[in-house]
Coordinates of C-alpha atoms in Angstrom, one line a residue:
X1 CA 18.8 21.6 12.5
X2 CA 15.1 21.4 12.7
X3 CA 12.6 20.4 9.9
X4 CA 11.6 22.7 7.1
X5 CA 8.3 25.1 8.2
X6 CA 5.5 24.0 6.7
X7 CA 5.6 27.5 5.1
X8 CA 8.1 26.5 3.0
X9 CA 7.6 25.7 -0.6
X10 CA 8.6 22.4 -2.0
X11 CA 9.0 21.5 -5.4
X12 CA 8.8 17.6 -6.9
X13 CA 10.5 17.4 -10.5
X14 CA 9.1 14.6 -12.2
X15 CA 5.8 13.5 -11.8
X16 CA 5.8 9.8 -12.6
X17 CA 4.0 7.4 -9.9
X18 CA 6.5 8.0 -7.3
X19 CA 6.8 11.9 -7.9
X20 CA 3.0 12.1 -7.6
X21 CA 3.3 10.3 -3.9
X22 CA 6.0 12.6 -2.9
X23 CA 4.2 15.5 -3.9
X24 CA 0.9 14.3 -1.9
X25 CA 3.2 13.6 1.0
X26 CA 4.4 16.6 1.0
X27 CA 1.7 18.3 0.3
X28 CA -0.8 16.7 3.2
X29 CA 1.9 17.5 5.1
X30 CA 1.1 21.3 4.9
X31 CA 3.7 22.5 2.0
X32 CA 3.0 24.3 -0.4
X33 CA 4.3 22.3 -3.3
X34 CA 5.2 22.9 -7.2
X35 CA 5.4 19.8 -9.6
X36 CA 7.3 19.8 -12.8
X37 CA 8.1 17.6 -15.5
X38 CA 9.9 18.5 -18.6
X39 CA 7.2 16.7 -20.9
X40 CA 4.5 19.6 -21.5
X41 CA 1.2 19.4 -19.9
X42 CA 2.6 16.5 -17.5
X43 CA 2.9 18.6 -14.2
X44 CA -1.2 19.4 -14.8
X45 CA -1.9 16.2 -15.0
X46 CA -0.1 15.3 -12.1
X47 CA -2.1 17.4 -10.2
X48 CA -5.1 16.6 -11.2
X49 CA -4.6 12.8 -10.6
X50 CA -3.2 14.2 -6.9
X51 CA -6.2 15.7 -6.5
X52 CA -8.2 12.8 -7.3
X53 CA -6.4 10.7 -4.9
X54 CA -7.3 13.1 -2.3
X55 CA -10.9 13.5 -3.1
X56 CA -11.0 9.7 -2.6
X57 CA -8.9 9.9 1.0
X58 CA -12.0 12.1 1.9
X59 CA -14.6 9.5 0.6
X60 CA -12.7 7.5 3.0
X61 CA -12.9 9.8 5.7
X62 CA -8.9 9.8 5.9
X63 CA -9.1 13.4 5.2
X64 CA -11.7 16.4 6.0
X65 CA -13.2 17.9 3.3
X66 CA -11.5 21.5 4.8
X67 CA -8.3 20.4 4.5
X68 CA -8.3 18.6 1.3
X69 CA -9.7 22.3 -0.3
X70 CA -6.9 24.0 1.1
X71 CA -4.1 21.3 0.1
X72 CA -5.3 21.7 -3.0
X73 CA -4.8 25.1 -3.6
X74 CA -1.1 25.0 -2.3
X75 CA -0.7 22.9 -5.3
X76 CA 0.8 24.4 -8.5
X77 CA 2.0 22.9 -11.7
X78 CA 4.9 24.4 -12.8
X79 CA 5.9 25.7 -16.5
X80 CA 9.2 25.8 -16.0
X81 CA 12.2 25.1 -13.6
X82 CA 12.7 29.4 -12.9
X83 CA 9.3 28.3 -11.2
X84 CA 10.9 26.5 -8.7
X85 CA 13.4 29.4 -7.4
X86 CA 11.7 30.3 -4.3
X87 CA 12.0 26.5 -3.3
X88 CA 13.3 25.6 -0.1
X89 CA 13.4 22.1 -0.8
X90 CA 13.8 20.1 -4.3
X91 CA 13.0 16.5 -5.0
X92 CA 14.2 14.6 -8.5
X93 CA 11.7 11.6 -9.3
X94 CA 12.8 11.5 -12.9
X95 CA 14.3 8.3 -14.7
X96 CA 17.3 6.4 -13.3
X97 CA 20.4 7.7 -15.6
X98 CA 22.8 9.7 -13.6
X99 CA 23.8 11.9 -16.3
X100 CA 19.7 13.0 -16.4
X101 CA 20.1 13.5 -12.6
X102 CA 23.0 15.4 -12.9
X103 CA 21.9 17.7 -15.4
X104 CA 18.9 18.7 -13.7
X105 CA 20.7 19.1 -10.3
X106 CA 23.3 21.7 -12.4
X107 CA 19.9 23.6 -13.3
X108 CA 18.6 23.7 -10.6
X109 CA 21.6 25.1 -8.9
X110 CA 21.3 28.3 -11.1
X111 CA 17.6 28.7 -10.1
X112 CA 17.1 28.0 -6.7
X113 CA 18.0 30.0 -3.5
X114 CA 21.7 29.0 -1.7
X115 CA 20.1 27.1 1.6
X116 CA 17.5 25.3 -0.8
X117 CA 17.9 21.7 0.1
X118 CA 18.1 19.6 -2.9
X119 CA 17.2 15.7 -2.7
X120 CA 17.6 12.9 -5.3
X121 CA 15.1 9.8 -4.9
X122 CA 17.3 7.6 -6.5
X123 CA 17.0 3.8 -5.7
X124 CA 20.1 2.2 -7.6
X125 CA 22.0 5.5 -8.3
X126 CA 25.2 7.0 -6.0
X127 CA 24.0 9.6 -4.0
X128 CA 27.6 11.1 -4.1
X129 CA 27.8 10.5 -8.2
X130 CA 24.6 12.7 -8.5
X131 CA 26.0 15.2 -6.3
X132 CA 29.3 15.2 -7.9
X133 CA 28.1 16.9 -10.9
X134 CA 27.4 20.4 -8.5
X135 CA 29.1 23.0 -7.4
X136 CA 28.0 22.5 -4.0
X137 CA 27.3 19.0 -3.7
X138 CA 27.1 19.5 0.4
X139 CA 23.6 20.2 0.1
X140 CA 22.4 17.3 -1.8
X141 CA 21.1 14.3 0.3
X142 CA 19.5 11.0 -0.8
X143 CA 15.5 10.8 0.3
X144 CA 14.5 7.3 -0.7
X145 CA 10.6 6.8 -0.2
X146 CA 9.4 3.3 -1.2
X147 CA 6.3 2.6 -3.8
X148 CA 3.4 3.8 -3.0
X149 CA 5.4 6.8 -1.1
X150 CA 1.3 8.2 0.3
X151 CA 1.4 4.9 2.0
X152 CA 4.5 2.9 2.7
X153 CA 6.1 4.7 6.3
X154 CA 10.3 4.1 5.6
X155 CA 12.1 7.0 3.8
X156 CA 16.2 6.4 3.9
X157 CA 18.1 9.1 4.2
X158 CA 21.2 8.9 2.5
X159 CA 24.3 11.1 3.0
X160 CA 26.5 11.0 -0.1
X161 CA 30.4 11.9 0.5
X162 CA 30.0 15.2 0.1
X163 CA 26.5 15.7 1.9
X164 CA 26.8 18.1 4.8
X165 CA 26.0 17.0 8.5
X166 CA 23.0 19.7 8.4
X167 CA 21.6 18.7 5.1
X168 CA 21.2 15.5 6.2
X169 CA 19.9 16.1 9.8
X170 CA 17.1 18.8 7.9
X171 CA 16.2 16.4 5.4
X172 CA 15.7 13.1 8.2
X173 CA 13.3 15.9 10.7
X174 CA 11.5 17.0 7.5
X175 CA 10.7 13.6 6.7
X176 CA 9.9 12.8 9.4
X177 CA 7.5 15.9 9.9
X178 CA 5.6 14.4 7.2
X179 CA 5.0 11.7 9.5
X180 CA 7.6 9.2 7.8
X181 CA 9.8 6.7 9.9
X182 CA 12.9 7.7 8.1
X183 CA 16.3 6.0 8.8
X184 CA 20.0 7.8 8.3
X185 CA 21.9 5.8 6.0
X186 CA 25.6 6.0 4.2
X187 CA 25.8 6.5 0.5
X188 CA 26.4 2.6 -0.2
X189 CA 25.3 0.4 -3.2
X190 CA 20.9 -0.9 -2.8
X191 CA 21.4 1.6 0.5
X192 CA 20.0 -0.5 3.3
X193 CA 16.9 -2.6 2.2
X194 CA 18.0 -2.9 -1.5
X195 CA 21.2 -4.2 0.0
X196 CA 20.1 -6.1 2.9
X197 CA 17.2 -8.1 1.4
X198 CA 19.6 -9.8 -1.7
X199 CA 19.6 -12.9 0.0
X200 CA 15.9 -13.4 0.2
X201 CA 15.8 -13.5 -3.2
X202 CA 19.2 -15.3 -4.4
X203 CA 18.5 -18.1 -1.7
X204 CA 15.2 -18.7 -2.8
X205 CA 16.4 -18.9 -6.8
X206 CA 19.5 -21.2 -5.9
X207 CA 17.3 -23.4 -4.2
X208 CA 15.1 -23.7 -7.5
X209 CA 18.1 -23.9 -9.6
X210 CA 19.5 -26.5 -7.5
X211 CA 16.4 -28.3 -8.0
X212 CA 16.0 -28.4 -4.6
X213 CA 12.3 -27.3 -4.4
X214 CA 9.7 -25.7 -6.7
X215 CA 8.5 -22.4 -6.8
X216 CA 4.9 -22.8 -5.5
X217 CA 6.9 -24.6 -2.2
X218 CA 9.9 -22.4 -1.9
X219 CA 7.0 -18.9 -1.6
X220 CA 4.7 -21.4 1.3
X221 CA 7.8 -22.2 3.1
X222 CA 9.3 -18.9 3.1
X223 CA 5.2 -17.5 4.0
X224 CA 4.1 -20.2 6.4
X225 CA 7.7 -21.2 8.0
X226 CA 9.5 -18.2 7.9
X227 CA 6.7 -15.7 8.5
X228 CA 7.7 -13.3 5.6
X229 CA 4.3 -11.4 4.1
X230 CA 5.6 -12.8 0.6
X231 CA 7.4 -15.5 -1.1
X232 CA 10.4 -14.5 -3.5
X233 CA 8.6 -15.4 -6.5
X234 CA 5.4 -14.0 -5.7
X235 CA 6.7 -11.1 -4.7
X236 CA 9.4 -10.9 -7.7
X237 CA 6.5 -11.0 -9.9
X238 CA 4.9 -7.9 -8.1
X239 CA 8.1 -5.7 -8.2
X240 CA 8.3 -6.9 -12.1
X241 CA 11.6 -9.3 -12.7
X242 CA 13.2 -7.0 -15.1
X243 CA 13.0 -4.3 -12.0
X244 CA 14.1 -7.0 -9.5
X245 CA 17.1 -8.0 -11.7
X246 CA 17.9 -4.6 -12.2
X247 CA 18.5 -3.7 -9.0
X248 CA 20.5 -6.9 -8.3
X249 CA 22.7 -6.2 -11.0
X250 CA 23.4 -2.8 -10.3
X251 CA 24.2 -3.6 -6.5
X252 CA 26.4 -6.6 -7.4
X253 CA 28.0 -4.6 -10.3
X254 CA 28.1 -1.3 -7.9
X255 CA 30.4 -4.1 -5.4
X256 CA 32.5 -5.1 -7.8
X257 CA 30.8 -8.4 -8.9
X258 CA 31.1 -9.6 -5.2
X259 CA 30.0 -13.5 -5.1
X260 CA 27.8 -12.8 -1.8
X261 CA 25.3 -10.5 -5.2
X262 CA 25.6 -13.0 -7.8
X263 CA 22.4 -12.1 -9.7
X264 CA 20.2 -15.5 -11.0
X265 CA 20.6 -16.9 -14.4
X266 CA 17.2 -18.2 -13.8
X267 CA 15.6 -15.0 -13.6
X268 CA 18.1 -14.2 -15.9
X269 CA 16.4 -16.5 -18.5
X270 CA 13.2 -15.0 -17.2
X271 CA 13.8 -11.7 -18.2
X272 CA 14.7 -12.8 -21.8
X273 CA 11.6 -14.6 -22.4
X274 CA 9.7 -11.6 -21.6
X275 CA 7.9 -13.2 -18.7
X276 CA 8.2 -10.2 -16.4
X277 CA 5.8 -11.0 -13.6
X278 CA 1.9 -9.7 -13.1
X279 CA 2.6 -6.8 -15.8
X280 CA 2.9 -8.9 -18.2
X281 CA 0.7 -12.1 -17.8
X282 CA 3.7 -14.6 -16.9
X283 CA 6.5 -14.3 -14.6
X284 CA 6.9 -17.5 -12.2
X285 CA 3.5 -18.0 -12.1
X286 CA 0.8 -17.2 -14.6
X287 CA -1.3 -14.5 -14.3
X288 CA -3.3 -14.6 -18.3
X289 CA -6.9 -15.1 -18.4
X290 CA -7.1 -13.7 -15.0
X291 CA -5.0 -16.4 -13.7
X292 CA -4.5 -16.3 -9.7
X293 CA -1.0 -16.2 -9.9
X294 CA -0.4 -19.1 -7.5
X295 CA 0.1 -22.8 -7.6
X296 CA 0.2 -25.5 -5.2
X297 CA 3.4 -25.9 -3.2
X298 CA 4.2 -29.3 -2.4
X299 CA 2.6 -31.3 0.9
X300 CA 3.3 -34.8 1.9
X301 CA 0.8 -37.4 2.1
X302 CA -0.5 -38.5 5.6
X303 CA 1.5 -40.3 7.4
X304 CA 1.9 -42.0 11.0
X305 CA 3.2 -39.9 13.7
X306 CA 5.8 -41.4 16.0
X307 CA 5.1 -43.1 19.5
X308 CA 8.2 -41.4 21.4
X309 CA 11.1 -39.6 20.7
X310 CA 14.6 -39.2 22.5
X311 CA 15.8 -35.3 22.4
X312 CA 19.4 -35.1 22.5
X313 CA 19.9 -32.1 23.9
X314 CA 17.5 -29.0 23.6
X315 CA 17.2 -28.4 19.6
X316 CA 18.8 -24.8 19.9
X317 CA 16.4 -22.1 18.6
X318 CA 13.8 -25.1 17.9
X319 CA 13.6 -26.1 21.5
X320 CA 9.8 -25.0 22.2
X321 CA 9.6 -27.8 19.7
X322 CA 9.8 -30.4 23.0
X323 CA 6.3 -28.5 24.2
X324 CA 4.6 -28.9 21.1
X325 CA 5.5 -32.8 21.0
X326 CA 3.9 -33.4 24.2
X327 CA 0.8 -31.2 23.9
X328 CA 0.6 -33.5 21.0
X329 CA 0.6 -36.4 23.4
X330 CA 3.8 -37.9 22.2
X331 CA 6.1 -39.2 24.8
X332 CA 9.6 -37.0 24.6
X333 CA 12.5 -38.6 26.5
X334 CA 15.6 -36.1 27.1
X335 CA 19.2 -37.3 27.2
X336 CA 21.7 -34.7 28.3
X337 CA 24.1 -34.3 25.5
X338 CA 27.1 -32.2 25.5
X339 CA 26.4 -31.0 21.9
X340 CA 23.5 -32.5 21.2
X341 CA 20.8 -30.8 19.3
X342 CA 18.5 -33.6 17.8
X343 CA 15.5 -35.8 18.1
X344 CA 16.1 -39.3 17.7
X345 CA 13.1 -41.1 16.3
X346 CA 12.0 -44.9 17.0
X347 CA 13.5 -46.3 13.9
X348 CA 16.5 -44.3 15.2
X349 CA 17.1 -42.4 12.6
X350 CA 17.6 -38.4 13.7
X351 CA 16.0 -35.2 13.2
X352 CA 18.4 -32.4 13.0
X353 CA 17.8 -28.4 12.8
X354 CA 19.2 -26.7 9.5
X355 CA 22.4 -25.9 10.1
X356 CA 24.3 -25.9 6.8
X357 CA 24.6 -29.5 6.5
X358 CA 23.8 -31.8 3.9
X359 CA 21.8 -35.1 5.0
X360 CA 23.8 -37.3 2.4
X361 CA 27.0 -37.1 4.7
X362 CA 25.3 -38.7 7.7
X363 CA 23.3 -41.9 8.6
X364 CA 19.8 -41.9 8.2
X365 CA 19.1 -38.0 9.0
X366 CA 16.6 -36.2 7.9
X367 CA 16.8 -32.3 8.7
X368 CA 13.9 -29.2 9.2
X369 CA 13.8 -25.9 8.6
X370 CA 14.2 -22.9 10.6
X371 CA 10.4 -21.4 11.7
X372 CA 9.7 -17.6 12.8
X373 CA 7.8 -19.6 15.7
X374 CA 7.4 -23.4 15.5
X375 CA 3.5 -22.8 17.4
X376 CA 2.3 -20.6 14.9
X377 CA 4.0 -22.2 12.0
X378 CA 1.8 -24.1 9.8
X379 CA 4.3 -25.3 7.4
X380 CA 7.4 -27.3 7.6
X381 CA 10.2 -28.0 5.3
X382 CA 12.0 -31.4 5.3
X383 CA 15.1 -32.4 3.4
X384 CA 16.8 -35.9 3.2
X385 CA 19.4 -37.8 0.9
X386 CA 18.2 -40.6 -1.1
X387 CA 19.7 -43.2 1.1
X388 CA 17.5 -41.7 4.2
X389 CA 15.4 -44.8 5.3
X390 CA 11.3 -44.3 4.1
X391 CA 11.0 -45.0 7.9
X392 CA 12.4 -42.4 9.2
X393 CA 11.3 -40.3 6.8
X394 CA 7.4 -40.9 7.5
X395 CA 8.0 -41.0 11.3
X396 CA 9.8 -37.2 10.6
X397 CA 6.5 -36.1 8.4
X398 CA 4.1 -38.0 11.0
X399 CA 5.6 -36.2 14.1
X400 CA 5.6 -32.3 12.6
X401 CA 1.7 -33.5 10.9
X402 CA 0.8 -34.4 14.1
X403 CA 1.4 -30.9 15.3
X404 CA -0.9 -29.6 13.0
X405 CA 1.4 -28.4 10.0
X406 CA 1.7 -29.3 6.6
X407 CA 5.0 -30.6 5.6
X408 CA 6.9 -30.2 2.3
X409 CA 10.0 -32.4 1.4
X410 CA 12.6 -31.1 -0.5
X411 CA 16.1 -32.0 -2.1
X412 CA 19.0 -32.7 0.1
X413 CA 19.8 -28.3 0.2
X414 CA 22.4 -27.4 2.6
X415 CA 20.8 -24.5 5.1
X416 CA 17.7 -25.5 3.4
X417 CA 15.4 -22.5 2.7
X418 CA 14.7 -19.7 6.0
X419 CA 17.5 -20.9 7.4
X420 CA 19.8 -20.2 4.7
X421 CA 17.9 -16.9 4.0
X422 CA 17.7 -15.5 7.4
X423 CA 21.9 -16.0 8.3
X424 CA 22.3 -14.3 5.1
X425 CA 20.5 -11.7 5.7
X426 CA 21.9 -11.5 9.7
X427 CA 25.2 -11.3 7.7
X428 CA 24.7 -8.8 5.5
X429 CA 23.2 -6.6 8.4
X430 CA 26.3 -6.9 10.7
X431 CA 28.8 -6.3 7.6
X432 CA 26.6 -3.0 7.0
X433 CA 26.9 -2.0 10.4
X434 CA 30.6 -2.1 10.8
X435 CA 31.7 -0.3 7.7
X436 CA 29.4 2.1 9.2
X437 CA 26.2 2.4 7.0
X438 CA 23.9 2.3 9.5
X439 CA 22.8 1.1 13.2
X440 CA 21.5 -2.1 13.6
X441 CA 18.2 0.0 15.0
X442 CA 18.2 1.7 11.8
X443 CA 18.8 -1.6 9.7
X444 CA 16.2 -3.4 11.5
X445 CA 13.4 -0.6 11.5
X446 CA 14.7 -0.5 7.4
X447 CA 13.9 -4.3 6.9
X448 CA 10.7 -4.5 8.6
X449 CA 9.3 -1.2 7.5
X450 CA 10.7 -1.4 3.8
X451 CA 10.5 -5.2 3.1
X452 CA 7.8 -5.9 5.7
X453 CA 10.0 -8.4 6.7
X454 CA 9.0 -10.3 10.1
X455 CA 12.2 -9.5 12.3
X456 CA 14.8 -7.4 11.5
X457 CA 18.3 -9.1 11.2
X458 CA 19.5 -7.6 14.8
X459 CA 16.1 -9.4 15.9
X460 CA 16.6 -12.5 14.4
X461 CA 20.2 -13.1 15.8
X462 CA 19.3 -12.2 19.1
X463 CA 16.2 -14.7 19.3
X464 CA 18.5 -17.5 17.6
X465 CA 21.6 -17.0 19.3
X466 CA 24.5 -14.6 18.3
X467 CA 26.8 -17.9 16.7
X468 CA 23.9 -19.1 14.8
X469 CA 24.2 -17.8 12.0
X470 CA 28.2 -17.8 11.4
X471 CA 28.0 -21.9 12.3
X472 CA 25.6 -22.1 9.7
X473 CA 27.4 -20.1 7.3
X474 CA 30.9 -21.3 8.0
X475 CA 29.0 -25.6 7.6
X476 CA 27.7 -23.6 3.9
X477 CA 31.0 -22.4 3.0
X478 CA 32.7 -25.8 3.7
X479 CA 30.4 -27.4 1.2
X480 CA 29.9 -24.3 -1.6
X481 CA 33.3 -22.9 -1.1
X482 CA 32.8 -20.1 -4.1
X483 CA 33.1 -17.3 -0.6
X484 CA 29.2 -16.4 -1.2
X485 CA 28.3 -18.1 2.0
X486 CA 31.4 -17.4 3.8
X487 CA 30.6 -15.3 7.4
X488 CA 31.8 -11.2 6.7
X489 CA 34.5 -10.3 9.4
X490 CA 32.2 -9.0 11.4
X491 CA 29.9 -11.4 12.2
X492 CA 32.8 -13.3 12.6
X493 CA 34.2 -11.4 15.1
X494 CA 30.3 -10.8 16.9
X495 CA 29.9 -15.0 16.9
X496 CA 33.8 -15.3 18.6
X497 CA 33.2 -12.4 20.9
X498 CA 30.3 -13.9 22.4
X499 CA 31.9 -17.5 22.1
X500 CA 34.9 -16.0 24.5
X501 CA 32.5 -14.5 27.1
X502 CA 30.6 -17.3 27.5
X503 CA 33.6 -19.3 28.0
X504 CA 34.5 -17.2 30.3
X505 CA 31.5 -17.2 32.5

């Protein structure tokens, strides 16, 4: 099944923000395309602020003068639905309440030919509820663009149970066509990024509600250490945290009020006050008076690198730490250790990678996070208990200071911050993939396409080593034993299938 011909008419419904860039897609594309919105005069609006948008690509020289003249006479604002009925291809943008979906989709099942293809662009919605409501929901597929839809490249394509094989393969090679990356997707609750990227928000509030860090730290960790574009409150205050929460809520609710969704009574208690993020002045940060919207995260003080230190072991996914220590012109001395993944410091107290640990539990031990790449890093988090010596702890901040990064301290958090994130995330992406929702290809083009994250999870557990993450999780279960941090089956079985064949080799 090939993509629609460009020939072929295409009709938005709804012409809110999102409808408008789906139209424009569309229509830059080479469709002819109606728009429609039940409010009267809406659709002619619409088209007029489309054409705006393109008279400004061309001011930009991202589109010929030629060409925007002729898309804009394939546009057409529509007057009514019987409008639509030579349509080969329908997209809903209208509000999130299924029973609004649903009636529209029964209307336009009267209007519109037999082999029109009819698409919701739902984000929180089931693609198989909305098509339940029609007499031939085989036809109806999920096409999920991502705000601004003109700009942003990922479109899921989501089959709902019904959906037929060829209504889904003609609505991935049409978006594609467009020149979208789209990605084939089951009809499950948040889809793939909605569902995937929970974790890099709930981590980042538990740690604030644990007291563990502020927000102004947890966002330059997650930027500077982790490598992700955004911090969770920065970016929470973007998407608006009455639209964050939403979709948390309606995923966790959508799983049954699984523990591993939990949404944040911090953002909870966000919402409430009406501190809704940049749209509204105040969200995490303030953002009245033309506020920046930022604050300063937390850096430690100067303090006096270390003269040596003994590795025990080679530090895991951290090991390219060792070069960085002697370009730094700090003597390392290496032990062989058995299981050994530390740097013992000349106080001897240890430095120990995240892994799902708390430092109270052990002598003198202060832990770092996990970094995208420890030479590009410039920020590193630290965590210690309060009976962590204040030598150790300034020959810990000393060494990663001399490395050229800025450190920030935090409380005594188990997984800390990226670490904690990212195995969550690695989690959620191999649970997705065996009850069949997507590839990991898919899931990992998603996550960095959708989310902009820096890796996608498949990425990440392949750079850190396939058991990383279900050690971590399985040392974060022992101590929070609610089942949110406990390892999915599959990654379960991934970490002791790779276990086995390495014990056999």
């Amino acid at each position: 099944m090939t993509a629609l011909d460009l020939s072929s008419p295409v009709a938005v419904v709804g012409t809110g923000t999102m409808g408008q860039g789906i139209a424009q897609v569309a229509l830059v594309a080479g469709h002819p395309v109606w728009l429609y919105d039940a409010v009267p005069g809406r659709a002619r609006e619409a088209a007029a602020a489309i054409g705006a948008r393109l008279d400004r690509l061309v001011e930009k020289d991202r589109l010929a003068a030629g060409d925007r003249d002729e898309a804009r006479a394939r546009l057409r604002p529509a007057e009514s639905l019987t409008d639509l009925a030579d349509c080969s291809l329908v997209v809903e943008a209208v509000v999130e309440l299924l029973e609004a979906k649903q009636e529209l989709f029964r209307q336009l099942e009267d209007v519109v030919g037999e082999d029109c293809l009819l698409a919701t662009n739902t984000s929180s919605l089931s693609v198989t509820a909305v098509g339940g409501a029609l007499r031939n929901p085989g036809r109806l597929v999920g096409l999920h663009f991502f705000n601004p839809a003109p700009l942003l490249p990922l479109v899921e394509v989501v089959s709902g149970y019904a959906t037929d094989v060829t209504s889904a393969t003609r609505a991935y090679e049409t978006a594609r066509s467009w020149g979208k990356t789209p990605v084939a997707c089951a009809d499950t609750p948040g889809f793939i990024v909605n569902r995937i990227a929970r974790p890099f928000y709930a981590e980042a509030f538990a740690v604030y509600e644990a007291q563990g860090a502020d927000p102004a730290t947890i966002d330059a960790i997650l930027r500077e250490s982790g490598g992700f574009k955004m911090g969770a409150f920065e970016l929470t205050d973007l998407i608006g945290q009455d639209v964050n929460e939403s979709v948390t809520h309606s995923v966790w609710r959508s799983f049954f009020h699984d523990v591993r969704f939990t949404p944040s009574l911090a953002q909870r208690r966000l919402v409430e006050s009406g501190r809704l993020g940049r749209k509204s002045g105040q969200g995490w940060y303030d953002y009245s008076g033309g506020a920046a919207g930022s604050a300063e995260p937390h850096t430690a003080e100067k303090a006096q690198p270390p003269a040596y230190v003994v590795a025990e072991g080679n530090l895991g996914p951290a090991s390219e730490l060792l070069a960085l220590i002697r370009e730094a012109g700090i003597q390392v001395r290496e032990e062989e250790e058995d299981h050994g993944t530390r740097l013992v410091l000349p106080g001897d107290g240890q430095l120990a990678l995240a892994d799902g640990q708390t430092s109270v539990e052990f002598r003198d031990v202060v832990y770092f996070d996990l970094a995208l790449d420890y030479r590009k890093a410039t920020r590193i988090a630290l965590s210690a208990s309060q009976d962590t010596s204040t030598q150790t702890m300034s020959e810990a901040i000393g060494l990663f200071q001399a490395l050229g990064k800025d450190v920030s301290v935090i409380g005594d958090v188990p997984g800390m911050i990226v670490a904690r994130t990212v195995a969550r995330i690695v989690d959620l992406a191999h649970d997705a993939v065996a009850k069949g929702v997507a590839t990991e290809e898919d899931i990992d083009t998603a996550m960095r396409l959708g989310v902009n994250y820096p890796l996608g999870p498949f990425e990440w557990s392949r750079r850190l080593g396939r058991t990383w993450a279900c050690s971590l999780l399985d040392d974060l279960h022992e101590r929070d034993p609610s089942g949110r941090y406990a390892p999915s089956l599959a990654l379960y079985r991934h970490s002791y299938a790779t276990e086995k064949r390495e014990g056999a080799s």
